[in-house]
mmCIF file of C-alpha atoms and ligand atoms in Angstrom:
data_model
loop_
_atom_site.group_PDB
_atom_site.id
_atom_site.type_symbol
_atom_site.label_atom_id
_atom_site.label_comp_id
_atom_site.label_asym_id
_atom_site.label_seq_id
_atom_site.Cartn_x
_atom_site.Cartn_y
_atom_site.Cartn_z
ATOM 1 C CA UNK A 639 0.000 0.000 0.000
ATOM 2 C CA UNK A 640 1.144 3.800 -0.185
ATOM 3 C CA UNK A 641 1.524 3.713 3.318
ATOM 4 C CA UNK A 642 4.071 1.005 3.568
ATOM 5 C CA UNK A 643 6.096 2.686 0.602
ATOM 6 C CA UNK A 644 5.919 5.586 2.416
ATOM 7 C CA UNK A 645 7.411 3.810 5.275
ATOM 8 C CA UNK A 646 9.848 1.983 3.141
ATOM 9 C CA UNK A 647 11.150 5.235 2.000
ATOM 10 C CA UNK A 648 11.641 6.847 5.398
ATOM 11 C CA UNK A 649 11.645 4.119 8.050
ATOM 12 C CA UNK A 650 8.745 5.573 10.873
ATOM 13 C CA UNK A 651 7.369 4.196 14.184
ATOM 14 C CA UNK A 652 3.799 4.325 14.580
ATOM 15 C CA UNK A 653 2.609 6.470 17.327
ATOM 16 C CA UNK A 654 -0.778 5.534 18.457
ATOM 17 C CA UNK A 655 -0.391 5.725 22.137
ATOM 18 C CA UNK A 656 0.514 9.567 23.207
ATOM 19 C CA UNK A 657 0.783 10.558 26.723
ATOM 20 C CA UNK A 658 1.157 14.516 27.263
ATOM 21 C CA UNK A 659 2.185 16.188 30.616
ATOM 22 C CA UNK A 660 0.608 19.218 31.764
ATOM 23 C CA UNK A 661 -2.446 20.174 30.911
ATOM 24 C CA UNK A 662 -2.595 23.879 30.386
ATOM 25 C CA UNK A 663 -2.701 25.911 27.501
ATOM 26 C CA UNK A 664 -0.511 24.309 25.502
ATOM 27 C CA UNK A 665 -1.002 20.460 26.396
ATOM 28 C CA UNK A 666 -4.933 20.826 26.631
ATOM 29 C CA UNK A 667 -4.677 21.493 23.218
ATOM 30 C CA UNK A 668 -2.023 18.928 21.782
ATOM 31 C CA UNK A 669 -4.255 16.307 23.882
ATOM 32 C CA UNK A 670 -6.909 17.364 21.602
ATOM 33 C CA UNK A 671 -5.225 17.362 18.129
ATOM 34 C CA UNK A 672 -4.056 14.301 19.293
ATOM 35 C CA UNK A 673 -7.438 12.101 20.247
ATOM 36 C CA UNK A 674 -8.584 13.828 16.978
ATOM 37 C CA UNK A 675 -6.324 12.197 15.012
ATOM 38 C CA UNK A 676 -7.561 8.910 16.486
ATOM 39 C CA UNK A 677 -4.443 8.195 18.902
ATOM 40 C CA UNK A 678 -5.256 7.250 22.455
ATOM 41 C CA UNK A 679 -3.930 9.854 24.605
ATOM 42 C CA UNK A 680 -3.630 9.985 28.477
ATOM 43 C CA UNK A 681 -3.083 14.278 29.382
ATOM 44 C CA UNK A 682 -1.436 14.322 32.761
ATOM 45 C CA UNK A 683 -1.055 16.522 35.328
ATOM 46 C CA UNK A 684 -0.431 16.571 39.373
ATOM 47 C CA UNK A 685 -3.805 17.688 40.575
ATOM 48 C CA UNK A 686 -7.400 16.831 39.604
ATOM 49 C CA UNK A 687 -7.911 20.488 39.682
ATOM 50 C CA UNK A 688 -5.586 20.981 36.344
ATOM 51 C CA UNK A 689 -6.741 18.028 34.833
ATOM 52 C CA UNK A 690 -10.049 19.095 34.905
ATOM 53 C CA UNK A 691 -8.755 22.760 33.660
ATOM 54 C CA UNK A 692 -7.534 21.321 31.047
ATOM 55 C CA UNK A 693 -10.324 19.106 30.207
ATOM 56 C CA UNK A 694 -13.017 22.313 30.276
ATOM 57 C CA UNK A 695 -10.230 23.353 27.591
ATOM 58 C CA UNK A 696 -10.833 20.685 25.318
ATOM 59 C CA UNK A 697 -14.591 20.416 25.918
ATOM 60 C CA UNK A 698 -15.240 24.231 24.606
ATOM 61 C CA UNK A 699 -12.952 23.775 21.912
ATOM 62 C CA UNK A 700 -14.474 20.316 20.746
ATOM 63 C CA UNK A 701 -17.918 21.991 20.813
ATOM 64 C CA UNK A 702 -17.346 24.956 19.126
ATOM 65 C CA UNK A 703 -15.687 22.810 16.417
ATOM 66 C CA UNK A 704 -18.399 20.782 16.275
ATOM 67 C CA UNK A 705 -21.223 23.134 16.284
ATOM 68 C CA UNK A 706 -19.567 24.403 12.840
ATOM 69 C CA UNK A 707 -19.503 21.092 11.471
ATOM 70 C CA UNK A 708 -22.891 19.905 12.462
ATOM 71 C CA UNK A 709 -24.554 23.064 12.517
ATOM 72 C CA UNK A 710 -28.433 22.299 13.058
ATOM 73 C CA UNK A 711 -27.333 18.257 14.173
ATOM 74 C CA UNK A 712 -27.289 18.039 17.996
ATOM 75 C CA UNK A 713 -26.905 14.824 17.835
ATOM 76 C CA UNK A 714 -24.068 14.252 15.407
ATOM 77 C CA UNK A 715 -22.032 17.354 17.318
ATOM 78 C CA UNK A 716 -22.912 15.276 20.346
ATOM 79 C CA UNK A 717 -21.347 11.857 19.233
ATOM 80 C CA UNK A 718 -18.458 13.839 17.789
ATOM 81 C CA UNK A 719 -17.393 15.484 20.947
ATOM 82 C CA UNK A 720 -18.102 12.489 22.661
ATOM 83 C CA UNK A 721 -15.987 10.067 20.331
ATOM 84 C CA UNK A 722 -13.040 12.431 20.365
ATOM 85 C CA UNK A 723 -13.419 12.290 24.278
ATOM 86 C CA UNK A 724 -13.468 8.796 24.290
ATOM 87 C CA UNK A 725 -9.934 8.400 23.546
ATOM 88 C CA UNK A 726 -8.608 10.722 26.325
ATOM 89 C CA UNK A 727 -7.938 9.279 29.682
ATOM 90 C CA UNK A 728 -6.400 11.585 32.756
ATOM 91 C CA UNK A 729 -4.283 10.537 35.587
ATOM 92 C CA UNK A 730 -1.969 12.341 38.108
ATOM 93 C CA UNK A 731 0.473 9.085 38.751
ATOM 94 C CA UNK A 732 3.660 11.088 37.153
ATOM 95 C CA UNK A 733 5.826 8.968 34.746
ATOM 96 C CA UNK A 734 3.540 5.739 35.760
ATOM 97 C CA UNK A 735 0.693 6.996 33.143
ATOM 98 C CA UNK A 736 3.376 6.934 30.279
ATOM 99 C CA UNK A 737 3.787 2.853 30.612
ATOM 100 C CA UNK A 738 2.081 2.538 27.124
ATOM 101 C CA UNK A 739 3.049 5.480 25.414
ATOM 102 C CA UNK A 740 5.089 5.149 21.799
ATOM 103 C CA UNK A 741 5.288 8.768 22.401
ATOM 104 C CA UNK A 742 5.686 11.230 25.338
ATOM 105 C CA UNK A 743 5.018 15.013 24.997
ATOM 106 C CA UNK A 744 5.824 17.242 27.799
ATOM 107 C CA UNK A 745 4.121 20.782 27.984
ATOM 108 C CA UNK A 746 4.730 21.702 31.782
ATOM 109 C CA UNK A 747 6.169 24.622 33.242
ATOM 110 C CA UNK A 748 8.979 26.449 31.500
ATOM 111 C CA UNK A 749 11.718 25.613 33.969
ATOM 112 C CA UNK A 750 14.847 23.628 32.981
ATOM 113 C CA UNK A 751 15.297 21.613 36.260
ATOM 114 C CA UNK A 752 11.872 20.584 36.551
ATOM 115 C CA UNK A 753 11.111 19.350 33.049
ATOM 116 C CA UNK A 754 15.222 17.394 33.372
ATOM 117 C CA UNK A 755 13.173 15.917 37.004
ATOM 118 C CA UNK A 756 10.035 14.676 34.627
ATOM 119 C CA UNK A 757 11.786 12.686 32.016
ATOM 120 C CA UNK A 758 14.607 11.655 34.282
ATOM 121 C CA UNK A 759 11.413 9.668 35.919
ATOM 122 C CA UNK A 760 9.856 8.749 32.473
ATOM 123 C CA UNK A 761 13.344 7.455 31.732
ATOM 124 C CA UNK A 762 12.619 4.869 33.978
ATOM 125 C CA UNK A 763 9.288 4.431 33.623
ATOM 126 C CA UNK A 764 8.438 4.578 29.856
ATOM 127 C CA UNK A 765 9.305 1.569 27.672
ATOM 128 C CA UNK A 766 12.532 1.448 25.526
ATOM 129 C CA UNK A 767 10.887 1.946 22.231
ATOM 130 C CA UNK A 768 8.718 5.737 23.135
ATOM 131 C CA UNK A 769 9.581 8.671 21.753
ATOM 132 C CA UNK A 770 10.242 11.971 24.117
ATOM 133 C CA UNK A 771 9.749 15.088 22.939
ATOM 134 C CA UNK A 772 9.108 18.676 24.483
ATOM 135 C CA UNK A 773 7.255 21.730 23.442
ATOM 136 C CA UNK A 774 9.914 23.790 25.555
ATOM 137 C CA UNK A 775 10.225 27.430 23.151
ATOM 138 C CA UNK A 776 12.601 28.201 24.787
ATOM 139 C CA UNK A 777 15.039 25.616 26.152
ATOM 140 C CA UNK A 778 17.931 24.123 24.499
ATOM 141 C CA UNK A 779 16.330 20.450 23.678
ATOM 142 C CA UNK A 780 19.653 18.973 24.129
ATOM 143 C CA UNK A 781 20.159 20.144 27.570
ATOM 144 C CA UNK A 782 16.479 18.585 28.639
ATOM 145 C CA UNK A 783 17.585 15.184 27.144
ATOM 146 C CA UNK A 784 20.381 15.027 28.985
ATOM 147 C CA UNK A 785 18.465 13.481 32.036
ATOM 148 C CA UNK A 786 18.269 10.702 30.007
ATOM 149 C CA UNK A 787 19.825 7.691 28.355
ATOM 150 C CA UNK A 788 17.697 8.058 25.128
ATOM 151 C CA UNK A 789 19.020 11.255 23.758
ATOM 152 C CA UNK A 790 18.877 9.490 20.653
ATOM 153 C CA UNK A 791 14.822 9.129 20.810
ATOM 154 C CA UNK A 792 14.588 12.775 22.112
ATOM 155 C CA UNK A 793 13.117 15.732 20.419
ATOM 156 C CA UNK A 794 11.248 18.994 20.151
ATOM 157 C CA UNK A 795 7.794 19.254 19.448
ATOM 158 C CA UNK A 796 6.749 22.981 19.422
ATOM 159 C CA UNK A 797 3.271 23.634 18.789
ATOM 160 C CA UNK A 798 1.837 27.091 18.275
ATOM 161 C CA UNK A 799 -1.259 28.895 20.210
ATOM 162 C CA UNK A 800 -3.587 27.794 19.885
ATOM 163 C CA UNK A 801 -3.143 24.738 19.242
ATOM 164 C CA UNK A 802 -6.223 23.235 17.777
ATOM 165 C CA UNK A 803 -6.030 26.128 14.942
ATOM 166 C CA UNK A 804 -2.701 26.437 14.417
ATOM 167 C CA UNK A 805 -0.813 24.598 11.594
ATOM 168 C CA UNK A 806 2.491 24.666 12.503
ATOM 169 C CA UNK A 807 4.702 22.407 14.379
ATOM 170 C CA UNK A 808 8.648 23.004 14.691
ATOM 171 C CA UNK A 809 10.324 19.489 14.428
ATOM 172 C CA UNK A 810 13.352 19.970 16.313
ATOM 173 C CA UNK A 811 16.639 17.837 15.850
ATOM 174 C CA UNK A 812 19.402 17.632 18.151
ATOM 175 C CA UNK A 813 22.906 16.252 17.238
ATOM 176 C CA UNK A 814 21.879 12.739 18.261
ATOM 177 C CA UNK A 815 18.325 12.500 17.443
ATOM 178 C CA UNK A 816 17.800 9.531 15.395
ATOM 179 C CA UNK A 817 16.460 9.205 11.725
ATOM 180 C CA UNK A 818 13.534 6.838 12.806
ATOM 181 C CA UNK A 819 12.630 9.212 15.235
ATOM 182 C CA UNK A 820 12.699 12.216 13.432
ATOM 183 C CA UNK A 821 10.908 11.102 10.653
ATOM 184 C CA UNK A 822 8.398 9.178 13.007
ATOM 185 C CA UNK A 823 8.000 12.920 14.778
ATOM 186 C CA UNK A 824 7.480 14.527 11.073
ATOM 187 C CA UNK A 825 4.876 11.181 10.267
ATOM 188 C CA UNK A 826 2.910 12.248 13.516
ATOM 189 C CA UNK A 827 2.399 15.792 12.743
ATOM 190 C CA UNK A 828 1.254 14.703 9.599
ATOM 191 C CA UNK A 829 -1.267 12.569 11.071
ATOM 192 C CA UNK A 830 -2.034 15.674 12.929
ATOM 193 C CA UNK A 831 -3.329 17.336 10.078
ATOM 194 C CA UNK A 832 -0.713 19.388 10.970
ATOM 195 C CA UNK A 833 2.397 20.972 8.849
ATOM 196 C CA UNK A 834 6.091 20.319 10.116
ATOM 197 C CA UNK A 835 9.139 21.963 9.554
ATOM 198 C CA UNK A 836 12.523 21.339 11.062
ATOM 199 C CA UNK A 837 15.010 23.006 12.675
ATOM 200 C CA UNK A 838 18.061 22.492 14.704
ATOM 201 C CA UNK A 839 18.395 22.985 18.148
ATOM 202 C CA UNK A 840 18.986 26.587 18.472
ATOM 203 C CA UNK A 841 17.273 29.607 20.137
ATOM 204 C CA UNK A 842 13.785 29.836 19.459
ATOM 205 C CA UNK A 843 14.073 27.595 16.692
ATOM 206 C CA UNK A 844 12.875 29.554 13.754
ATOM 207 C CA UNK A 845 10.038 31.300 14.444
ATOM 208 C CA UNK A 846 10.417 32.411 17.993
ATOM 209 C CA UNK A 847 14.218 33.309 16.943
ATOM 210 C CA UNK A 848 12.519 36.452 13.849
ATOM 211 C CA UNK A 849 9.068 37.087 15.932
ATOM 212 C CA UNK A 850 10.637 37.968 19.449
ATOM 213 C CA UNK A 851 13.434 40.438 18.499
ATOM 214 C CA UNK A 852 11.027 41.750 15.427
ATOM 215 C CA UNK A 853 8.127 42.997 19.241
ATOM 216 C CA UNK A 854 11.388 43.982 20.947
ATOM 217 C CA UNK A 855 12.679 46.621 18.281
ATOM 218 C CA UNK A 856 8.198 47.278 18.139
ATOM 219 C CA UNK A 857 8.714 48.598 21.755
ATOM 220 C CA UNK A 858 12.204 50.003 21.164
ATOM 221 C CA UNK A 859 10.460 52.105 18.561
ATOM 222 C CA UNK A 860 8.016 53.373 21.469
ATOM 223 C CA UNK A 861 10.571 53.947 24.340
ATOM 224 C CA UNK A 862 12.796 56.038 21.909
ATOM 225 C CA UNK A 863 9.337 57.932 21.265
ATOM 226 C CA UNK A 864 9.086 57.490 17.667
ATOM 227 C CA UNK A 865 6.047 56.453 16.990
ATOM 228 C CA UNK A 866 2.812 55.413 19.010
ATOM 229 C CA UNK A 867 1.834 52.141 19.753
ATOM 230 C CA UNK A 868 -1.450 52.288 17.816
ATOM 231 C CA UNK A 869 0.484 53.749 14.636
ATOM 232 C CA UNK A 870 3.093 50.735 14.948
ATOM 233 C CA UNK A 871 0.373 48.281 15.255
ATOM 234 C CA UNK A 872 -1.477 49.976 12.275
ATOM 235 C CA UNK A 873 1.438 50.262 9.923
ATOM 236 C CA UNK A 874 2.827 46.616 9.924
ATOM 237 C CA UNK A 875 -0.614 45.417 9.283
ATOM 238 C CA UNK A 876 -1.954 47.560 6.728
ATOM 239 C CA UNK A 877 1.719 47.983 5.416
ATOM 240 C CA UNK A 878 3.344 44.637 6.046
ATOM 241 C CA UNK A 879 -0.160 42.619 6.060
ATOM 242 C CA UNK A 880 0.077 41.250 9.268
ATOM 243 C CA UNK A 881 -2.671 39.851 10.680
ATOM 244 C CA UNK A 882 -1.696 41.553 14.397
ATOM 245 C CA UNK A 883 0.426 44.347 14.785
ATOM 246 C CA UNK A 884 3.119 43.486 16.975
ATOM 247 C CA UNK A 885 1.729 45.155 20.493
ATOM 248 C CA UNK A 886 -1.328 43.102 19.776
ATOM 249 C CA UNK A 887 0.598 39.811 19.288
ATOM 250 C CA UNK A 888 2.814 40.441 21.989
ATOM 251 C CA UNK A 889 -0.651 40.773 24.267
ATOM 252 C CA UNK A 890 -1.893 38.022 23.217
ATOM 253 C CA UNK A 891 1.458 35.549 23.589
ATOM 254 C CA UNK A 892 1.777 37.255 27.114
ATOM 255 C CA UNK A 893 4.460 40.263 28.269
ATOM 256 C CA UNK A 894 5.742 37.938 31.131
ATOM 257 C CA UNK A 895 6.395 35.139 28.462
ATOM 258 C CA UNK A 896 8.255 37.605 26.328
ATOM 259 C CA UNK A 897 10.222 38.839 28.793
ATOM 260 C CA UNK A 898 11.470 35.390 30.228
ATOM 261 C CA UNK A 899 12.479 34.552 26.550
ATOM 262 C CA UNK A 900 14.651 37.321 25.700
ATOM 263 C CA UNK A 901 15.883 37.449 29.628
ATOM 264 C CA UNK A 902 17.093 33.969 29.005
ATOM 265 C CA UNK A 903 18.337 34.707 25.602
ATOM 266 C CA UNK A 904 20.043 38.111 26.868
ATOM 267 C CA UNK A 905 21.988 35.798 29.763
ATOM 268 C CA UNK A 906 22.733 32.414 28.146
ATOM 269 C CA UNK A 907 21.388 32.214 24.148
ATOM 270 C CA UNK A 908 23.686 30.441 21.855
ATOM 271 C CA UNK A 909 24.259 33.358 19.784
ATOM 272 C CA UNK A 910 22.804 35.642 21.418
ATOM 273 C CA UNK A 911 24.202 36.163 25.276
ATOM 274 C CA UNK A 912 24.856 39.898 25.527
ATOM 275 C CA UNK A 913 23.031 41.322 22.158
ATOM 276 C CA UNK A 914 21.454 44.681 21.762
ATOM 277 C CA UNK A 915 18.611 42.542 19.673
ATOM 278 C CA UNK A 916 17.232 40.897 23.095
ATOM 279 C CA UNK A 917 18.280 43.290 25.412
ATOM 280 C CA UNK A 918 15.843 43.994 28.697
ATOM 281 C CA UNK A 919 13.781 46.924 27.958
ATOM 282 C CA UNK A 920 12.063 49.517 30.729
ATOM 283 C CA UNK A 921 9.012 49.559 29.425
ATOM 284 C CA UNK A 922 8.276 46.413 29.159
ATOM 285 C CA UNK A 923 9.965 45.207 32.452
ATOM 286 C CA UNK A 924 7.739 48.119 34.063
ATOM 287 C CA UNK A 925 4.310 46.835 32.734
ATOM 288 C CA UNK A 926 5.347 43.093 33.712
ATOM 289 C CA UNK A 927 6.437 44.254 37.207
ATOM 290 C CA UNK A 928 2.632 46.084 37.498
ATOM 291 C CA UNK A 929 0.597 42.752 36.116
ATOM 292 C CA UNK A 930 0.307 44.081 33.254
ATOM 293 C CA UNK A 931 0.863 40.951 31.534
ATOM 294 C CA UNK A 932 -1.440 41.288 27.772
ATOM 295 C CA UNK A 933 -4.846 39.699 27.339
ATOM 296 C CA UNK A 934 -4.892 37.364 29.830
ATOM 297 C CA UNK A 935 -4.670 39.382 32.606
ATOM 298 C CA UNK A 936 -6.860 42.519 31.181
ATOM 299 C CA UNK A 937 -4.072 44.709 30.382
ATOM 300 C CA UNK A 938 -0.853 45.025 28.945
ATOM 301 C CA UNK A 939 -0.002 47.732 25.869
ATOM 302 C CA UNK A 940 -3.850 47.854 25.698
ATOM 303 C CA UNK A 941 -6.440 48.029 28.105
ATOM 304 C CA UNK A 942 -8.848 44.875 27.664
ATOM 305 C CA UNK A 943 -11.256 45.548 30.683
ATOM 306 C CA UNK A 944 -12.321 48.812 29.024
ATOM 307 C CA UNK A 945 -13.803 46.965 25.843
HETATM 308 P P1 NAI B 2256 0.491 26.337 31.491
HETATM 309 O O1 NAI B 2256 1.005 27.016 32.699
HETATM 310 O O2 NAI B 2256 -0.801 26.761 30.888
HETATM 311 O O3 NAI B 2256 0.369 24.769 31.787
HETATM 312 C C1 NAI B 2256 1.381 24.029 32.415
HETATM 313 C C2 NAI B 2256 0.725 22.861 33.137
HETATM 314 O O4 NAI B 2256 1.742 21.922 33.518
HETATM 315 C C3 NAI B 2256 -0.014 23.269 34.416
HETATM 316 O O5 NAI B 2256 -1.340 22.747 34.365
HETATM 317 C C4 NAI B 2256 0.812 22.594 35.529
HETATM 318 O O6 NAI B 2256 0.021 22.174 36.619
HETATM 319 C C5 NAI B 2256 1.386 21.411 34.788
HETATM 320 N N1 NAI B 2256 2.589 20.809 35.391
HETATM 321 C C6 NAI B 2256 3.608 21.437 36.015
HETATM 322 N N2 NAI B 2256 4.526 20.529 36.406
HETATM 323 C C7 NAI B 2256 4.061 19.303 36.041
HETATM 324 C C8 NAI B 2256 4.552 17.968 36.162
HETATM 325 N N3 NAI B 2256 5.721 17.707 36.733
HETATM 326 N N4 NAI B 2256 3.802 16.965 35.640
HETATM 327 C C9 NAI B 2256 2.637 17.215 35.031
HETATM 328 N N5 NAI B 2256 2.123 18.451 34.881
HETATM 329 C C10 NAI B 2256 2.830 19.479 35.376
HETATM 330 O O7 NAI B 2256 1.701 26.419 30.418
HETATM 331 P P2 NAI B 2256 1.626 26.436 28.810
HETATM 332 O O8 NAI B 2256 1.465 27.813 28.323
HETATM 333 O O9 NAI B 2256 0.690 25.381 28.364
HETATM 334 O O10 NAI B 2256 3.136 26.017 28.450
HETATM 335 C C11 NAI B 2256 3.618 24.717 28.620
HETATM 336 C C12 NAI B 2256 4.921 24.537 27.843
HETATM 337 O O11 NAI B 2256 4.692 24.836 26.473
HETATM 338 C C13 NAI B 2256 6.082 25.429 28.276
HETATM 339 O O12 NAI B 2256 7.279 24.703 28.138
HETATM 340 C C14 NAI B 2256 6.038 26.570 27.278
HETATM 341 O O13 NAI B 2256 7.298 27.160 27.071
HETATM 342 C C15 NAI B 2256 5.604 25.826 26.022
HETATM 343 N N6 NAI B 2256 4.930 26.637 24.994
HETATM 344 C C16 NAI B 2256 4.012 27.607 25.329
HETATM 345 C C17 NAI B 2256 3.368 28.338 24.346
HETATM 346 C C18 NAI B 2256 2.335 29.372 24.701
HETATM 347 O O14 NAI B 2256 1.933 30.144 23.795
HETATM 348 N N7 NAI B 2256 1.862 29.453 25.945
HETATM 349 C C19 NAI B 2256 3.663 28.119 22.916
HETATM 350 C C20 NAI B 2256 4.573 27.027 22.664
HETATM 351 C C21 NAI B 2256 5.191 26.350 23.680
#
């Protein structure tokens, strides 16, 4: 069949069985894309509390996907959701719920020690043959397989936000990831209905490493008083054709999450350590000391409470 010539071609391990840690944002939503391509998928977390954050996640995006599809069918939108739900299962055991898993994706906190704690554990735990891969954006892959004696079948996975609409996945490659792996990575995205692209393992990958310093120099512009930040945003879209100007986009990703990236870059980035390109900048610092963190908290370079 096609498929097995495809497999011939470049050599790929199914992935049927996905287990994904954390449940936030980010995970909720690769646990989704993932049931919906028909894999079973157990989303884990270390309360009940998250899980069933994450869960209320899935179910609003589920229904409002379905409500498109089925428009005036209750009943189909109904078995949809609940088909698609069917193949998620929850637990809070740690590496124990990734027993079965040909593949592991981790989408917990941002924190280098941590996520080196989790797969040192799912080292142990996980069979020989899974696949580990992280949606870290802004970790060094390599240093987060270290924990483990698989660095051959380690990865990145980065998904975009949010997930269930976004096409995008960065496949990234460290010096030791394996052929069978990476291809089985690029196979699984596919199944995803999803489009990959690879990169190597280097600071923000590709498009983390043009989109952060592009908002940076966007509030550079502002602190040297240039230009206003509703005249930025309004000239890169209706000039550039960008969908968001890049104060709106850098609401919506989150000021705090901007600032840890180009912090980290500033202090230790391949490349990048010491450049005027991710420099710390007042402003920005200033609205992120004040909660003013972008959408999600009401207000960052915009006021969201007011509209
Ligand atoms: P989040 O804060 O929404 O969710 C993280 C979840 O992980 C929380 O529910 C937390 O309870 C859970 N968690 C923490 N430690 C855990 C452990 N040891 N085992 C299981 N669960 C654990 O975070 P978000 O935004 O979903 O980000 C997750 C990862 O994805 C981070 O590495 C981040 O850099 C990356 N990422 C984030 C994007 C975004 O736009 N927010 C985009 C692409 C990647």
């Amino acid at each position: 069949s096609a498929a097995m010539l495809a497999t011939a071609a470049g050599d790929v391990q199914p992935i049927k069985n996905v287990t994904v840690f954390g449940s936030g944002l980010m995970g909720a939503g690769i646990v989704q894309v993932s049931a919906q391509a028909g894999c079973q998928v157990t989303m884990v977390d270390v309360t009940p509390d998250a899980l069933a954050k994450g869960e209320k996640i899935i179910l609003s995006s589920l229904k409002r996907t379905a409500k498109k599809k089925y428009a005036e069918d209750a009943a189909g939108a109904q078995s949809f959701v609940d088909q698609i739900m069917a193949n998620i299962h929850q637990s809070t055991e740690g590496a124990q719920a990734a027993t079965k898993a040909d593949l592991v994706v981790e989408a917990i906190v941002e924190n280098l020690t941590v996520k080196q704690k989790l797969f040192a554990a799912l080292d142990e735990a996980a069979p020989k043959h899974t696949i580990f891969a992280s949606n870290t954006s802004s970790l060094k892959i390599a240093d987060i397989a270290e924990a483990t004696q698989r660095r051959d079948r380690f990865a990145g996975l980065h998904f975009f936000n949010p997930v269930p609409q976004m096409k995008l996945v960065e496949v990234i490659r460290t010096r030791d990831t394996s052929d069978v792996v990476f291809n089985s990575l690029l196979q699984f995205c596919r199944d995803l209905k999803k489009a990959p692209v690879s990169c190597k393992d280097t600071p923000g990958f590709i498009v983390n490493r043009l989109l952060v310093p592009y908002l940076m120099e966007a509030v550079r512009i502002v602190e040297r008083g240039e230009a206003s930040i509703a005249d930025v945003d309004t000239a890169m879209k209706l000039g550039a054709g960008y969908p968001m100007g890049p104060f709106e986009l850098a609401d919506f990703v989150g000021l705090d999450t901007v600032k840890f990236i180009i912090d980290g870059w500033y202090t230790n980035g391949d490349g990048l350590k010491g450049k005027e390109l991710v420099a710390p900048s007042k402003l920005l610092n200033d609205l992120v000391a004040a909660g003013k963190l972008g959408r999600k908290s009401g207000e960052g370079f915009y006021n969201y409470a007011q509209k």
